[in-house]
Each structure stands twice: as C-alpha cells, then as structure tokens.
C-alpha cells in the first residue's frame, strides 16, 4: 500500500545519505596524519563494539615510537631535575621509568617528561656557514647604541658582564679591516664579544633600537664562534661564554647553561679569577690592571652564582667548587642594605638608570643575580644531598643532612633585617606592597623570597630518597618524612603566590 511505499522510500533515502556521509568521512580520514589516527586508536572513549579500522599497535611498536620521539627531542629538551624521587626510586632513572610503566600500563621514556626548549645554536646552520659569514657585523653605530642601552639598563645591575671601556676596545678590534685571508683569534674573539652583546638587546628595554637580524641569530653566531675558539683564555671570550650561559638559563635550558659554564670555568681559572689578588692589585699604580681585576671579580661571581643554580637544576657537580676559590666580596658589589638607597636612580617605567656615576667603569656597583651568601650554601646542599656520596647515604644519614642544611638555611635567613627577611608561608602581609618602595626594590625583595623558598623546596623534597619511608614499622621515620613533605609543600605553594604577585603587581617585565 501507499504507507508501506513511503516507509520504503524513507529507508532508501536514509541509506543513501549514510553512504554519502561515509564516503565524505573516508576522504577526510585519508587526509589526516598518522599521528591523528593513532590518537583515535588510543582514545579510551572509542566504541569497542565497532570493528577496528586500523591494526592495533603492539607494545614493542609503541616503545619504538617513544624511543624515536626521544631521539627527536634530545637536542631541544630540558629534562626534569635530579630531585624527582618516590620511595627511594629516582623517577628519571631506568628503574623509575619501569616503575611508572608498570603502574600505568604504558611504555614511557625520558622524552615523555621533557620540556621542549630550542637551543641558542638553532638560529642558523653554523656548520655549513663559512667564518666570513659568521663574522659579518651590523653597522657600528647600532652596536654602540646597544652598548649605551646596556650601560643604562637595570639588567646590568644583575649581570655586569661588560665593562664599557673594555668593550669599546673590542668593538674597535672587531671593525678593523681583515688582514689576509684568515681572521686572527683576537678578531674572532672581538666579533664573538660584539655578537653576545647584541644577543642581549631584548633584555635591555630598548625598543627604539632596530637590529638588522633577530637577537637569536646573533646568539647563534656567538655560539658557533665560541665553539671555534673556546680555548682562547681572554676576557672577551669569557664574557661571551657568560652571556650565552645567562641566555640559556633565562630560557630554562639548564644543560646548555652547564656547557657554557664549563668554558667559563676554564677561562676564569686560566686568568686567575679564582684567587683573591686584592693585596697585589690594590698597591699597584697600574689603572689597567686594577680595572681588569675589578671586572674579573664581577665575572667570577656571576659564574659562581649561576654555577650553583645549574648544579641544583641538573644534578651535575659544580665547576667552581668553593674549596678551590677565594670568595672575596667584589669591591663594587652593592649589598642588600644599600640597594634601597640607590634604587631611586632606576626609572620605574622604563627600567633604565636615571643617572650614572661620573666614571661608571670605576665606580659602578652591581647587586649581581643573587645573594652572595646563599651560593656557598647551595653548594653545601648539592654536596650533602645530591653528590655520589649522598646517593649512598642511608635513611638516617639523609635525614640528618636535611636537618643540618635546614639549620644553615635558617641561619642565613635570620641574617637579614626583619623587614627584608624571607618567610616560609607567604601572605599579603609578608609580600612587599607598592607603597613600600619602588618596583626594583619590590622585585629584588620577592627574588630574595623566591631564593629561600626554592632552596627549602629542594632540600626537603629530597626526603623522597628515603626507602620505605612510609612503612608502619618505622613510625618515627614516617613522622619526620611527612614533616619535610609539609615544609616542601608549603614552600611550593608560597612560590606560586610570589609568582602570581609579581605578575599582578609588576607584569611580565618582572621576568626579563
């Protein structure tokens, strides 16, 4: 009848529409990448009753893909630090990865816990470029403009890598006409020094200066030139190595910073930067020798401070060990107690210095990238908690080391006046307010707070190295371990509050 005919027509139309939709879906599916199809296969919400479209991969295939992805990321990744433990198992070790794999049912590799970070040398294919291309300089006036911006920037207060007079000499050397078919080592070193300065431009609050190439290109050029003359034990080569180390650190590429740190360490040792030459230099009438010694003091301390941070983040031993260094305070160091009285010279809008001393090369004072007293303390943390000997320590020895380090940190904390003293539990009452001082003071006070909280987190998180720490057979150990858990957790929460405070009050410029 008519009714059954209509139903039949509707059924045929529905089947035809389904076929057309299926063909369109198949065409789209064929254009999708293999990675997208793999994601669909691994989706747990996928209907298991429907027939599989693709062949399911075996565990060996998944593991092979993970290893391949690890190789792809190995050049551009920053691994998690050495302090990631659970019940005595290092999660970044083979045993730790196997432990994760057993409990998740999925093969894992170190690449799964890596952060993609592009290296400084990724800016250009340096291996295929001739030296003449790597040494190609921009206009000389641009270099001098960047130097002026650096001299007037607050960035220089933390990282006084370049001396104005010494750098201008390198500029003149770099722009000398080339003699013969080859560059001399001194010319390459001068070019290297200039490129490292240009690579800092984005940190100098100088938007009016237009470079012919991106800062990363100059950083990459500096990287390849440094590789070619890294055995050159001169000030320009040392300055470039430290700048590249700073840039790697600011990117979070700690392993790259460690590589540049090794070069800086070798040059510092060759130039005698680990020795206190004050008794010899101060009595000499040679102004040039005094300037070099004064500048070396700053370069040594920048490297020494960064060296300890790199050790804690990577687990690699520090190069500049305290036992082999004379830790004399630089003559032009700006201590915390005097920083507040000098902060008025910094423009809070631009971050540049409003005024300069009459002779910056002789009277300039810098506060450096961290407190001088905490750097030896960080080395002590590494020695007692991360060294090979520390890794062999038993539970009671490890807990004793944590307690001793905690006491050393507390002594350091109490050395500050109460209004500047860092605290474990950060709140609105303990954080600096805008009415309490200028932005540079606010940033430095918060940075001091972050230094303390990071060290507390690193120290007390190490309690996870304890084996069977939560066993009911050792209630005392269980209590001590959980006490450290609580401290590290509170310190971590306070770090988040500090970072949020900086973003809310100061903005992204606080992290330049």
mmCIF file with all atom_site columns, C-alpha atoms in Angstrom, residues 249-325:
data_model
loop_
_atom_site.group_PDB
_atom_site.id
_atom_site.type_symbol
_atom_site.label_atom_id
_atom_site.label_alt_id
_atom_site.label_comp_id
_atom_site.label_asym_id
_atom_site.label_entity_id
_atom_site.label_seq_id
_atom_site.pdbx_PDB_ins_code
_atom_site.Cartn_x
_atom_site.Cartn_y
_atom_site.Cartn_z
_atom_site.occupancy
_atom_site.B_iso_or_equiv
_atom_site.pdbx_formal_charge
_atom_site.auth_seq_id
_atom_site.auth_comp_id
_atom_site.auth_asym_id
_atom_site.auth_atom_id
_atom_site.pdbx_PDB_model_num
ATOM 1  C CA . UNK A 1 249 ? 69.470 29.931 31.930 1.00 0.00 ? 249 UNK A CA 1
ATOM 2  C CA . UNK A 1 250 ? 66.767 32.526 31.199 1.00 0.00 ? 250 UNK A CA 1
ATOM 3  C CA . UNK A 1 251 ? 65.298 30.128 28.622 1.00 0.00 ? 251 UNK A CA 1
ATOM 4  C CA . UNK A 1 252 ? 65.282 27.331 31.186 1.00 0.00 ? 252 UNK A CA 1
ATOM 5  C CA . UNK A 1 253 ? 67.876 25.387 29.178 1.00 0.00 ? 253 UNK A CA 1
ATOM 6  C CA . UNK A 1 254 ? 69.967 24.360 32.173 1.00 0.00 ? 254 UNK A CA 1
ATOM 7  C CA . UNK A 1 255 ? 72.027 21.718 30.402 1.00 0.00 ? 255 UNK A CA 1
ATOM 8  C CA . UNK A 1 256 ? 73.073 24.285 27.803 1.00 0.00 ? 256 UNK A CA 1
ATOM 9  C CA . UNK A 1 257 ? 73.969 26.657 30.627 1.00 0.00 ? 257 UNK A CA 1
ATOM 10 C CA . UNK A 1 258 ? 76.116 23.899 32.116 1.00 0.00 ? 258 UNK A CA 1
ATOM 11 C CA . UNK A 1 259 ? 78.061 23.523 28.845 1.00 0.00 ? 259 UNK A CA 1
ATOM 12 C CA . UNK A 1 260 ? 78.801 27.246 28.643 1.00 0.00 ? 260 UNK A CA 1
ATOM 13 C CA . UNK A 1 261 ? 79.627 27.214 32.349 1.00 0.00 ? 261 UNK A CA 1
ATOM 14 C CA . UNK A 1 262 ? 82.420 24.717 31.745 1.00 0.00 ? 262 UNK A CA 1
ATOM 15 C CA . UNK A 1 263 ? 84.003 27.029 29.160 1.00 0.00 ? 263 UNK A CA 1
ATOM 16 C CA . UNK A 1 264 ? 83.678 29.992 31.526 1.00 0.00 ? 264 UNK A CA 1
ATOM 17 C CA . UNK A 1 265 ? 85.217 27.981 34.372 1.00 0.00 ? 265 UNK A CA 1
ATOM 18 C CA . UNK A 1 266 ? 88.289 27.022 32.330 1.00 0.00 ? 266 UNK A CA 1
ATOM 19 C CA . UNK A 1 267 ? 88.910 30.620 31.245 1.00 0.00 ? 267 UNK A CA 1
ATOM 20 C CA . UNK A 1 268 ? 88.365 32.011 34.754 1.00 0.00 ? 268 UNK A CA 1
ATOM 21 C CA . UNK A 1 269 ? 90.884 29.535 36.117 1.00 0.00 ? 269 UNK A CA 1
ATOM 22 C CA . UNK A 1 270 ? 93.375 30.422 33.380 1.00 0.00 ? 270 UNK A CA 1
ATOM 23 C CA . UNK A 1 271 ? 93.003 34.158 34.077 1.00 0.00 ? 271 UNK A CA 1
ATOM 24 C CA . UNK A 1 272 ? 93.431 33.645 37.829 1.00 0.00 ? 272 UNK A CA 1
ATOM 25 C CA . UNK A 1 273 ? 89.858 34.613 38.651 1.00 0.00 ? 273 UNK A CA 1
ATOM 26 C CA . UNK A 1 274 ? 89.557 32.041 41.448 1.00 0.00 ? 274 UNK A CA 1
ATOM 27 C CA . UNK A 1 275 ? 92.271 33.786 43.501 1.00 0.00 ? 275 UNK A CA 1
ATOM 28 C CA . UNK A 1 276 ? 91.934 36.950 45.560 1.00 0.00 ? 276 UNK A CA 1
ATOM 29 C CA . UNK A 1 277 ? 94.559 39.272 44.103 1.00 0.00 ? 277 UNK A CA 1
ATOM 30 C CA . UNK A 1 278 ? 93.486 42.252 46.197 1.00 0.00 ? 278 UNK A CA 1
ATOM 31 C CA . UNK A 1 279 ? 96.755 42.520 48.213 1.00 0.00 ? 279 UNK A CA 1
ATOM 32 C CA . UNK A 1 280 ? 98.756 42.599 44.976 1.00 0.00 ? 280 UNK A CA 1
ATOM 33 C CA . UNK A 1 281 ? 96.488 44.770 42.821 1.00 0.00 ? 281 UNK A CA 1
ATOM 34 C CA . UNK A 1 282 ? 95.433 47.448 45.307 1.00 0.00 ? 282 UNK A CA 1
ATOM 35 C CA . UNK A 1 283 ? 99.009 48.589 45.914 1.00 0.00 ? 283 UNK A CA 1
ATOM 36 C CA . UNK A 1 284 ? 99.843 48.824 42.212 1.00 0.00 ? 284 UNK A CA 1
ATOM 37 C CA . UNK A 1 285 ? 99.649 52.145 40.346 1.00 0.00 ? 285 UNK A CA 1
ATOM 38 C CA . UNK A 1 286 ? 98.573 50.364 37.138 1.00 0.00 ? 286 UNK A CA 1
ATOM 39 C CA . UNK A 1 287 ? 94.978 51.512 36.495 1.00 0.00 ? 287 UNK A CA 1
ATOM 40 C CA . UNK A 1 288 ? 94.552 48.972 33.703 1.00 0.00 ? 288 UNK A CA 1
ATOM 41 C CA . UNK A 1 289 ? 95.467 46.063 35.983 1.00 0.00 ? 289 UNK A CA 1
ATOM 42 C CA . UNK A 1 290 ? 93.084 47.364 38.641 1.00 0.00 ? 290 UNK A CA 1
ATOM 43 C CA . UNK A 1 291 ? 90.210 47.615 36.127 1.00 0.00 ? 291 UNK A CA 1
ATOM 44 C CA . UNK A 1 292 ? 90.832 44.092 34.860 1.00 0.00 ? 292 UNK A CA 1
ATOM 45 C CA . UNK A 1 293 ? 90.935 42.702 38.396 1.00 0.00 ? 293 UNK A CA 1
ATOM 46 C CA . UNK A 1 294 ? 87.790 44.589 39.400 1.00 0.00 ? 294 UNK A CA 1
ATOM 47 C CA . UNK A 1 295 ? 85.971 43.326 36.316 1.00 0.00 ? 295 UNK A CA 1
ATOM 48 C CA . UNK A 1 296 ? 87.191 39.770 36.882 1.00 0.00 ? 296 UNK A CA 1
ATOM 49 C CA . UNK A 1 297 ? 85.707 39.834 40.379 1.00 0.00 ? 297 UNK A CA 1
ATOM 50 C CA . UNK A 1 298 ? 82.264 40.516 38.926 1.00 0.00 ? 298 UNK A CA 1
ATOM 51 C CA . UNK A 1 299 ? 82.657 37.903 36.180 1.00 0.00 ? 299 UNK A CA 1
ATOM 52 C CA . UNK A 1 300 ? 83.767 35.316 38.728 1.00 0.00 ? 300 UNK A CA 1
ATOM 53 C CA . UNK A 1 301 ? 80.781 35.945 40.999 1.00 0.00 ? 301 UNK A CA 1
ATOM 54 C CA . UNK A 1 302 ? 78.267 35.871 38.153 1.00 0.00 ? 302 UNK A CA 1
ATOM 55 C CA . UNK A 1 303 ? 79.682 32.493 37.110 1.00 0.00 ? 303 UNK A CA 1
ATOM 56 C CA . UNK A 1 304 ? 79.876 31.257 40.705 1.00 0.00 ? 304 UNK A CA 1
ATOM 57 C CA . UNK A 1 305 ? 76.224 32.117 41.397 1.00 0.00 ? 305 UNK A CA 1
ATOM 58 C CA . UNK A 1 306 ? 74.917 30.605 38.155 1.00 0.00 ? 306 UNK A CA 1
ATOM 59 C CA . UNK A 1 307 ? 77.151 27.553 38.620 1.00 0.00 ? 307 UNK A CA 1
ATOM 60 C CA . UNK A 1 308 ? 75.355 26.646 41.856 1.00 0.00 ? 308 UNK A CA 1
ATOM 61 C CA . UNK A 1 309 ? 71.913 27.110 40.310 1.00 0.00 ? 309 UNK A CA 1
ATOM 62 C CA . UNK A 1 310 ? 72.866 24.894 37.371 1.00 0.00 ? 310 UNK A CA 1
ATOM 63 C CA . UNK A 1 311 ? 74.124 22.188 39.751 1.00 0.00 ? 311 UNK A CA 1
ATOM 64 C CA . UNK A 1 312 ? 70.817 22.091 41.644 1.00 0.00 ? 312 UNK A CA 1
ATOM 65 C CA . UNK A 1 313 ? 68.718 22.054 38.474 1.00 0.00 ? 313 UNK A CA 1
ATOM 66 C CA . UNK A 1 314 ? 70.715 19.443 36.555 1.00 0.00 ? 314 UNK A CA 1
ATOM 67 C CA . UNK A 1 315 ? 72.334 17.303 39.247 1.00 0.00 ? 315 UNK A CA 1
ATOM 68 C CA . UNK A 1 316 ? 75.774 17.892 37.712 1.00 0.00 ? 316 UNK A CA 1
ATOM 69 C CA . UNK A 1 317 ? 78.611 18.784 40.106 1.00 0.00 ? 317 UNK A CA 1
ATOM 70 C CA . UNK A 1 318 ? 79.514 22.485 40.272 1.00 0.00 ? 318 UNK A CA 1
ATOM 71 C CA . UNK A 1 319 ? 82.641 23.511 38.396 1.00 0.00 ? 319 UNK A CA 1
ATOM 72 C CA . UNK A 1 320 ? 83.649 26.401 40.660 1.00 0.00 ? 320 UNK A CA 1
ATOM 73 C CA . UNK A 1 321 ? 83.937 24.500 43.940 1.00 0.00 ? 321 UNK A CA 1
ATOM 74 C CA . UNK A 1 322 ? 84.182 26.762 46.985 1.00 0.00 ? 322 UNK A CA 1
ATOM 75 C CA . UNK A 1 323 ? 87.179 24.891 48.385 1.00 0.00 ? 323 UNK A CA 1
ATOM 76 C CA . UNK A 1 324 ? 89.297 25.992 45.400 1.00 0.00 ? 324 UNK A CA 1
ATOM 77 C CA . UNK A 1 325 ? 88.092 29.619 45.265 1.00 0.00 ? 325 UNK A CA 1
#
